[in-house]
């Protein structure tokens, strides 16, 4: 029991490490044609209507980018923003080619008390994961140690109201949507599993499927827009991952093993996903890998790997 508790306790500490790193950055980075471009974070001055530096706290965690065919040159950025006076979802717009993102609104609610990740469902609506029920104190530690299913997902709808969409999940972490928006995918790190939910008319989420893992702790999910397949990044040794995150700034020999699982949605209602491992590495490639995305450009397909605690990315050939 003690080993199980120790195994699960690293998630809160990992989230803290992630936030500590995220607090350092006040610009957003976009990789285009193998060049890193920084985007200024701006807002409109209410008096002059001119663009000025963003005046609110900007302490980012998970984020998502949304676009549609109505205007494919305008992107919507949504960020989990852990501000000093309470967490929020900050929404920005970006015109492709511009050197900045412009603040649109910041959504706050008592239900957004421990947000981890966000997925946009339109330019103004979203789902977000709350990984734990308790903000701080002994109850938060107990919840984490025991892997209690007290996390939940919230929905921000077109009426401007935040509501609970689904409860009873053990550490809901990364969240993503299917290409058509018909399914919402959530990684539950402390279970460990990935859920598929079907949104209802009022934003509530109905269970549509679930993939459960052994020896693999899922972190983030990306969806290949061309195929609808899920790439799930995660850890094979969470204790080594935590040691790496704790020691990396001062030098460490820790090499936390990571893996990427591909989940293929199935038409068979009894088996929502077909599953396969497409990458397993000992930690030398990219320690503590936290995200994997498919990049398609002309006839070239690549898988780009990222890590919250690394100073580089890794690029691999992607085969199907």
CSV table of C-alpha atoms in Angstrom, one decimal:
chain,number,residue,atom,x,y,z
A,1,UNK,CA,0.0,0.0,0.0
A,2,UNK,CA,2.9,2.4,0.8
A,3,UNK,CA,4.4,1.7,-2.6
A,4,UNK,CA,1.1,2.4,-4.3
A,5,UNK,CA,0.8,5.6,-2.4
A,6,UNK,CA,4.3,6.7,-3.3
A,7,UNK,CA,3.7,5.8,-6.9
A,8,UNK,CA,0.7,8.0,-7.1
A,9,UNK,CA,2.0,10.9,-5.0
A,10,UNK,CA,4.4,12.1,-7.7
A,11,UNK,CA,1.6,13.6,-9.7
A,12,UNK,CA,1.0,16.6,-7.5
A,13,UNK,CA,4.7,17.2,-7.3
A,14,UNK,CA,5.1,16.9,-11.0
A,15,UNK,CA,2.3,19.4,-11.5
A,16,UNK,CA,4.1,21.8,-9.2
A,17,UNK,CA,7.3,21.4,-11.2
A,18,UNK,CA,5.4,22.1,-14.4
A,19,UNK,CA,3.9,25.2,-13.0
A,20,UNK,CA,7.2,26.5,-11.7
A,21,UNK,CA,8.7,26.2,-15.1
A,22,UNK,CA,5.7,27.7,-16.8
A,23,UNK,CA,5.9,30.8,-14.5
A,24,UNK,CA,9.2,31.7,-16.1
A,25,UNK,CA,7.8,32.3,-19.5
A,26,UNK,CA,5.8,35.3,-20.6
A,27,UNK,CA,5.9,34.7,-24.3
A,28,UNK,CA,4.5,31.9,-26.4
A,29,UNK,CA,6.6,30.0,-28.8
A,30,UNK,CA,5.5,28.7,-32.2
A,31,UNK,CA,7.7,26.5,-34.4
A,32,UNK,CA,7.4,27.2,-38.1
A,33,UNK,CA,9.8,26.0,-40.8
A,34,UNK,CA,12.3,24.9,-38.1
A,35,UNK,CA,12.5,28.5,-36.7
A,36,UNK,CA,11.3,29.5,-33.3
A,37,UNK,CA,9.2,32.7,-33.3
A,38,UNK,CA,8.1,34.5,-30.1
A,39,UNK,CA,4.6,36.1,-30.0
A,40,UNK,CA,4.0,39.1,-27.8
A,41,UNK,CA,1.2,38.8,-25.3
A,42,UNK,CA,-0.9,42.0,-25.7
A,43,UNK,CA,-4.3,43.5,-24.9
A,44,UNK,CA,-6.3,46.5,-26.1
A,45,UNK,CA,-6.2,49.7,-24.0
A,46,UNK,CA,-9.8,50.6,-23.1
A,47,UNK,CA,-9.2,54.3,-23.6
A,48,UNK,CA,-7.0,54.5,-26.7
A,49,UNK,CA,-7.8,51.1,-28.3
A,50,UNK,CA,-4.1,50.7,-28.9
A,51,UNK,CA,-2.3,47.4,-28.2
A,52,UNK,CA,-0.3,47.3,-25.0
A,53,UNK,CA,1.4,44.6,-23.0
A,54,UNK,CA,-1.0,42.2,-21.2
A,55,UNK,CA,-1.6,43.6,-17.7
A,56,UNK,CA,-2.8,40.4,-16.0
A,57,UNK,CA,-0.8,37.6,-14.5
A,58,UNK,CA,0.3,35.2,-17.2
A,59,UNK,CA,1.3,31.9,-15.5
A,60,UNK,CA,0.5,29.2,-18.1
A,61,UNK,CA,-0.1,25.5,-17.7
A,62,UNK,CA,-2.0,23.6,-20.4
A,63,UNK,CA,-3.2,25.3,-23.6
A,64,UNK,CA,-5.0,24.7,-26.8
A,65,UNK,CA,-5.3,26.3,-30.3
A,66,UNK,CA,-8.5,26.4,-32.2
A,67,UNK,CA,-9.4,27.4,-35.8
A,68,UNK,CA,-12.2,26.7,-38.2
A,69,UNK,CA,-13.0,27.1,-41.9
A,70,UNK,CA,-14.9,30.4,-41.4
A,71,UNK,CA,-11.6,32.2,-41.1
A,72,UNK,CA,-8.6,29.9,-41.1
A,73,UNK,CA,-6.2,32.8,-40.8
A,74,UNK,CA,-7.5,33.6,-37.3
A,75,UNK,CA,-6.4,31.3,-34.5
A,76,UNK,CA,-7.8,31.2,-30.9
A,77,UNK,CA,-5.4,30.5,-28.1
A,78,UNK,CA,-6.8,29.2,-24.8
A,79,UNK,CA,-4.5,29.0,-21.7
A,80,UNK,CA,-4.8,27.6,-18.2
A,81,UNK,CA,-3.6,30.6,-16.4
A,82,UNK,CA,-2.7,30.2,-12.7
A,83,UNK,CA,-3.0,33.8,-11.6
A,84,UNK,CA,-2.2,35.0,-8.1
A,85,UNK,CA,-5.8,35.7,-7.3
A,86,UNK,CA,-7.1,32.4,-8.7
A,87,UNK,CA,-6.8,30.2,-11.7
A,88,UNK,CA,-8.6,31.1,-14.9
A,89,UNK,CA,-8.8,30.3,-18.6
A,90,UNK,CA,-7.3,33.2,-20.7
A,91,UNK,CA,-8.5,33.5,-24.3
A,92,UNK,CA,-6.5,35.2,-27.0
A,93,UNK,CA,-6.8,35.7,-30.8
A,94,UNK,CA,-4.0,35.6,-33.3
A,95,UNK,CA,-3.9,36.5,-37.0
A,96,UNK,CA,-1.5,34.2,-38.8
A,97,UNK,CA,1.6,36.1,-39.7
A,98,UNK,CA,1.2,38.7,-36.9
A,99,UNK,CA,3.8,38.9,-34.1
A,100,UNK,CA,1.4,38.9,-31.2
A,101,UNK,CA,-1.6,37.4,-29.6
A,102,UNK,CA,-4.4,39.7,-28.4
A,103,UNK,CA,-6.4,39.1,-25.2
A,104,UNK,CA,-10.1,38.5,-25.8
A,105,UNK,CA,-11.3,37.5,-22.3
A,106,UNK,CA,-10.3,35.8,-19.1
A,107,UNK,CA,-12.8,33.3,-17.7
A,108,UNK,CA,-12.9,32.8,-13.9
A,109,UNK,CA,-15.2,30.7,-11.8
A,110,UNK,CA,-15.2,28.9,-8.4
A,111,UNK,CA,-15.3,25.7,-10.4
A,112,UNK,CA,-11.9,26.5,-12.0
A,113,UNK,CA,-9.9,25.8,-8.8
A,114,UNK,CA,-7.3,23.4,-10.0
A,115,UNK,CA,-7.3,23.4,-13.8
A,116,UNK,CA,-4.6,21.4,-15.6
A,117,UNK,CA,-5.5,21.5,-19.3
A,118,UNK,CA,-8.1,23.0,-21.6
A,119,UNK,CA,-9.6,22.1,-25.0
A,120,UNK,CA,-11.4,24.6,-27.1
A,121,UNK,CA,-14.7,23.6,-28.7
A,122,UNK,CA,-15.2,26.9,-30.5
A,123,UNK,CA,-13.7,30.4,-30.4
A,124,UNK,CA,-15.4,31.0,-27.1
A,125,UNK,CA,-16.3,27.7,-25.4
A,126,UNK,CA,-14.2,25.0,-23.9
A,127,UNK,CA,-13.7,22.0,-21.6
A,128,UNK,CA,-11.1,22.0,-18.8
A,129,UNK,CA,-9.8,19.4,-16.4
A,130,UNK,CA,-9.6,20.0,-12.7
A,131,UNK,CA,-7.0,17.4,-11.6
A,132,UNK,CA,-7.8,17.5,-7.8
A,133,UNK,CA,-10.7,18.6,-5.7
A,134,UNK,CA,-8.8,20.4,-3.0
A,135,UNK,CA,-6.7,23.5,-3.6
A,136,UNK,CA,-4.2,23.0,-0.8
A,137,UNK,CA,-3.5,21.5,2.6
A,138,UNK,CA,-3.6,18.0,4.0
A,139,UNK,CA,-6.7,17.0,2.1
A,140,UNK,CA,-5.0,17.7,-1.2
A,141,UNK,CA,-2.1,15.6,-0.1
A,142,UNK,CA,-4.3,12.7,1.0
A,143,UNK,CA,-6.3,12.9,-2.3
A,144,UNK,CA,-3.1,12.7,-4.3
A,145,UNK,CA,-1.5,9.9,-2.1
A,146,UNK,CA,-4.6,7.7,-2.4
A,147,UNK,CA,-5.4,8.5,-6.0
A,148,UNK,CA,-8.9,9.4,-5.1
A,149,UNK,CA,-11.4,9.8,-8.1
A,150,UNK,CA,-12.3,13.3,-7.0
A,151,UNK,CA,-11.2,15.2,-10.1
A,152,UNK,CA,-13.7,16.5,-12.7
A,153,UNK,CA,-14.2,18.3,-16.0
A,154,UNK,CA,-15.9,21.6,-16.4
A,155,UNK,CA,-17.6,23.1,-19.4
A,156,UNK,CA,-17.8,26.8,-20.4
A,157,UNK,CA,-20.7,27.2,-22.8
A,158,UNK,CA,-22.0,29.9,-25.1
A,159,UNK,CA,-24.2,31.3,-22.3
A,160,UNK,CA,-21.0,32.3,-20.4
A,161,UNK,CA,-21.6,29.8,-17.5
A,162,UNK,CA,-19.1,27.3,-16.1
A,163,UNK,CA,-20.6,24.0,-15.1
A,164,UNK,CA,-19.5,20.5,-14.1
A,165,UNK,CA,-19.5,18.2,-17.2
A,166,UNK,CA,-18.2,15.0,-15.6
A,167,UNK,CA,-17.1,14.0,-12.1
A,168,UNK,CA,-15.4,10.9,-10.5
A,169,UNK,CA,-12.1,10.9,-12.3
A,170,UNK,CA,-8.7,10.1,-10.7
A,171,UNK,CA,-6.4,13.0,-11.6
A,172,UNK,CA,-7.9,14.1,-15.0
A,173,UNK,CA,-4.9,15.5,-16.9
A,174,UNK,CA,-4.6,16.1,-20.6
A,175,UNK,CA,-7.7,16.7,-22.7
A,176,UNK,CA,-8.4,16.8,-26.4
A,177,UNK,CA,-11.2,16.5,-28.9
A,178,UNK,CA,-11.9,14.4,-32.0
A,179,UNK,CA,-11.5,16.1,-35.4
A,180,UNK,CA,-15.3,16.6,-35.7
A,181,UNK,CA,-15.8,17.5,-32.1
A,182,UNK,CA,-18.1,14.5,-31.5
A,183,UNK,CA,-15.8,13.1,-28.7
A,184,UNK,CA,-13.8,14.5,-25.9
A,185,UNK,CA,-10.8,12.5,-24.7
A,186,UNK,CA,-9.3,12.8,-21.2
A,187,UNK,CA,-6.2,11.2,-19.7
A,188,UNK,CA,-6.8,10.0,-16.1
A,189,UNK,CA,-3.2,9.7,-14.8
A,190,UNK,CA,-4.0,8.0,-11.4
A,191,UNK,CA,-6.1,5.3,-12.9
A,192,UNK,CA,-4.3,5.1,-15.4
A,193,UNK,CA,-6.6,5.3,-18.4
A,194,UNK,CA,-7.9,7.4,-21.3
A,195,UNK,CA,-11.6,8.2,-21.4
A,196,UNK,CA,-13.8,9.0,-24.5
A,197,UNK,CA,-16.8,11.1,-23.7
A,198,UNK,CA,-19.7,12.2,-25.9
A,199,UNK,CA,-20.9,15.8,-25.3
A,200,UNK,CA,-24.6,16.3,-24.8
A,201,UNK,CA,-26.7,19.3,-25.7
A,202,UNK,CA,-26.0,21.0,-22.4
A,203,UNK,CA,-22.3,20.3,-22.3
A,204,UNK,CA,-22.4,17.3,-20.0
A,205,UNK,CA,-20.2,14.4,-20.9
A,206,UNK,CA,-21.5,10.8,-21.4
A,207,UNK,CA,-19.0,7.9,-21.2
A,208,UNK,CA,-18.4,6.5,-24.7
A,209,UNK,CA,-15.3,4.3,-24.1
A,210,UNK,CA,-12.2,3.8,-22.1
A,211,UNK,CA,-8.7,2.4,-22.5
A,212,UNK,CA,-6.9,1.2,-19.4
A,213,UNK,CA,-3.1,0.8,-19.2
A,214,UNK,CA,-0.7,-1.3,-17.2
A,215,UNK,CA,2.8,0.0,-16.5
A,216,UNK,CA,2.1,3.2,-18.4
A,217,UNK,CA,0.9,6.5,-16.8
A,218,UNK,CA,-0.8,8.8,-19.4
A,219,UNK,CA,-0.1,12.5,-19.3
A,220,UNK,CA,-1.2,14.4,-22.5
A,221,UNK,CA,-3.2,13.6,-25.6
A,222,UNK,CA,-3.0,14.9,-29.1
A,223,UNK,CA,-5.3,13.9,-32.0
A,224,UNK,CA,-4.1,13.4,-35.5
A,225,UNK,CA,-6.5,15.6,-37.5
A,226,UNK,CA,-6.0,13.5,-40.6
A,227,UNK,CA,-6.9,10.1,-39.1
A,228,UNK,CA,-8.6,10.8,-35.8
A,229,UNK,CA,-6.0,8.6,-34.0
A,230,UNK,CA,-4.8,9.6,-30.5
A,231,UNK,CA,-1.2,9.9,-29.5
A,232,UNK,CA,-0.9,9.5,-25.8
A,233,UNK,CA,2.4,10.4,-24.1
A,234,UNK,CA,3.2,9.0,-20.7
A,235,UNK,CA,5.7,7.6,-18.2
A,236,UNK,CA,7.0,4.1,-17.5
A,237,UNK,CA,8.8,5.0,-14.3
A,238,UNK,CA,7.2,7.9,-12.4
A,239,UNK,CA,9.6,7.9,-9.5
A,240,UNK,CA,12.5,8.4,-11.9
A,241,UNK,CA,10.6,11.0,-13.7
A,242,UNK,CA,10.1,12.9,-10.5
A,243,UNK,CA,13.8,12.7,-9.6
A,244,UNK,CA,14.7,14.0,-13.1
A,245,UNK,CA,12.3,17.0,-12.7
A,246,UNK,CA,13.7,17.8,-9.3
A,247,UNK,CA,17.3,17.6,-10.2
A,248,UNK,CA,17.5,18.7,-13.9
A,249,UNK,CA,18.3,22.4,-13.2
A,250,UNK,CA,21.4,21.3,-11.2
A,251,UNK,CA,22.5,18.3,-13.2
A,252,UNK,CA,21.2,14.8,-12.9
A,253,UNK,CA,21.9,11.3,-14.2
A,254,UNK,CA,18.2,10.4,-14.0
A,255,UNK,CA,16.7,9.2,-17.3
A,256,UNK,CA,13.0,8.6,-16.9
A,257,UNK,CA,11.7,6.2,-19.5
A,258,UNK,CA,8.7,7.4,-21.5
A,259,UNK,CA,6.4,5.9,-24.2
A,260,UNK,CA,3.9,7.0,-26.8
A,261,UNK,CA,0.8,4.9,-27.3
A,262,UNK,CA,-1.4,5.2,-30.3
A,263,UNK,CA,-5.1,4.7,-29.8
A,264,UNK,CA,-7.2,4.0,-32.9
A,265,UNK,CA,-10.9,4.7,-32.4
A,266,UNK,CA,-13.0,1.6,-33.2
A,267,UNK,CA,-16.5,1.4,-34.7
A,268,UNK,CA,-17.1,-1.6,-32.4
A,269,UNK,CA,-19.0,-0.2,-29.4
A,270,UNK,CA,-17.6,-2.9,-27.2
A,271,UNK,CA,-14.0,-2.0,-27.9
A,272,UNK,CA,-13.6,1.8,-28.3
A,273,UNK,CA,-9.9,1.7,-29.1
A,274,UNK,CA,-7.3,-0.5,-30.7
A,275,UNK,CA,-4.0,0.2,-29.0
A,276,UNK,CA,-0.3,0.0,-30.0
A,277,UNK,CA,3.0,1.2,-28.7
A,278,UNK,CA,4.8,3.3,-31.3
A,279,UNK,CA,7.7,4.6,-29.3
A,280,UNK,CA,9.5,3.4,-26.1
A,281,UNK,CA,12.7,5.1,-25.0
A,282,UNK,CA,14.8,4.9,-21.9
A,283,UNK,CA,15.0,8.7,-21.4
A,284,UNK,CA,18.0,9.5,-23.5
A,285,UNK,CA,15.9,10.7,-26.5
A,286,UNK,CA,13.9,13.2,-24.5
A,287,UNK,CA,13.7,12.8,-20.7
A,288,UNK,CA,10.2,13.0,-19.2
A,289,UNK,CA,8.4,13.2,-22.5
A,290,UNK,CA,5.0,14.9,-21.9
A,291,UNK,CA,3.5,15.5,-25.4
A,292,UNK,CA,3.7,14.0,-28.9
A,293,UNK,CA,2.1,15.5,-32.0
A,294,UNK,CA,1.9,14.5,-35.6
A,295,UNK,CA,3.3,17.0,-38.1
A,296,UNK,CA,2.2,16.6,-41.8
A,297,UNK,CA,3.8,18.8,-44.4
A,298,UNK,CA,3.5,17.8,-48.1
A,299,UNK,CA,4.5,14.1,-48.1
A,300,UNK,CA,6.6,14.2,-45.0
A,301,UNK,CA,5.1,12.9,-41.7
A,302,UNK,CA,7.0,13.5,-38.5
A,303,UNK,CA,6.2,13.0,-34.8
A,304,UNK,CA,7.4,15.9,-32.6
A,305,UNK,CA,8.0,15.2,-29.0
A,306,UNK,CA,8.1,17.8,-26.2
A,307,UNK,CA,8.9,17.8,-22.5
A,308,UNK,CA,8.0,20.3,-19.9
A,309,UNK,CA,11.4,20.0,-18.2
A,310,UNK,CA,13.7,19.8,-21.3
A,311,UNK,CA,15.4,22.5,-23.2
A,312,UNK,CA,14.9,20.9,-26.6
A,313,UNK,CA,12.4,18.9,-28.6
A,314,UNK,CA,12.8,15.6,-30.5
A,315,UNK,CA,11.6,14.8,-34.0
A,316,UNK,CA,11.1,11.3,-35.3
A,317,UNK,CA,9.8,9.7,-38.5
A,318,UNK,CA,6.1,8.8,-38.1
A,319,UNK,CA,4.8,5.6,-39.6
A,320,UNK,CA,1.3,4.3,-39.7
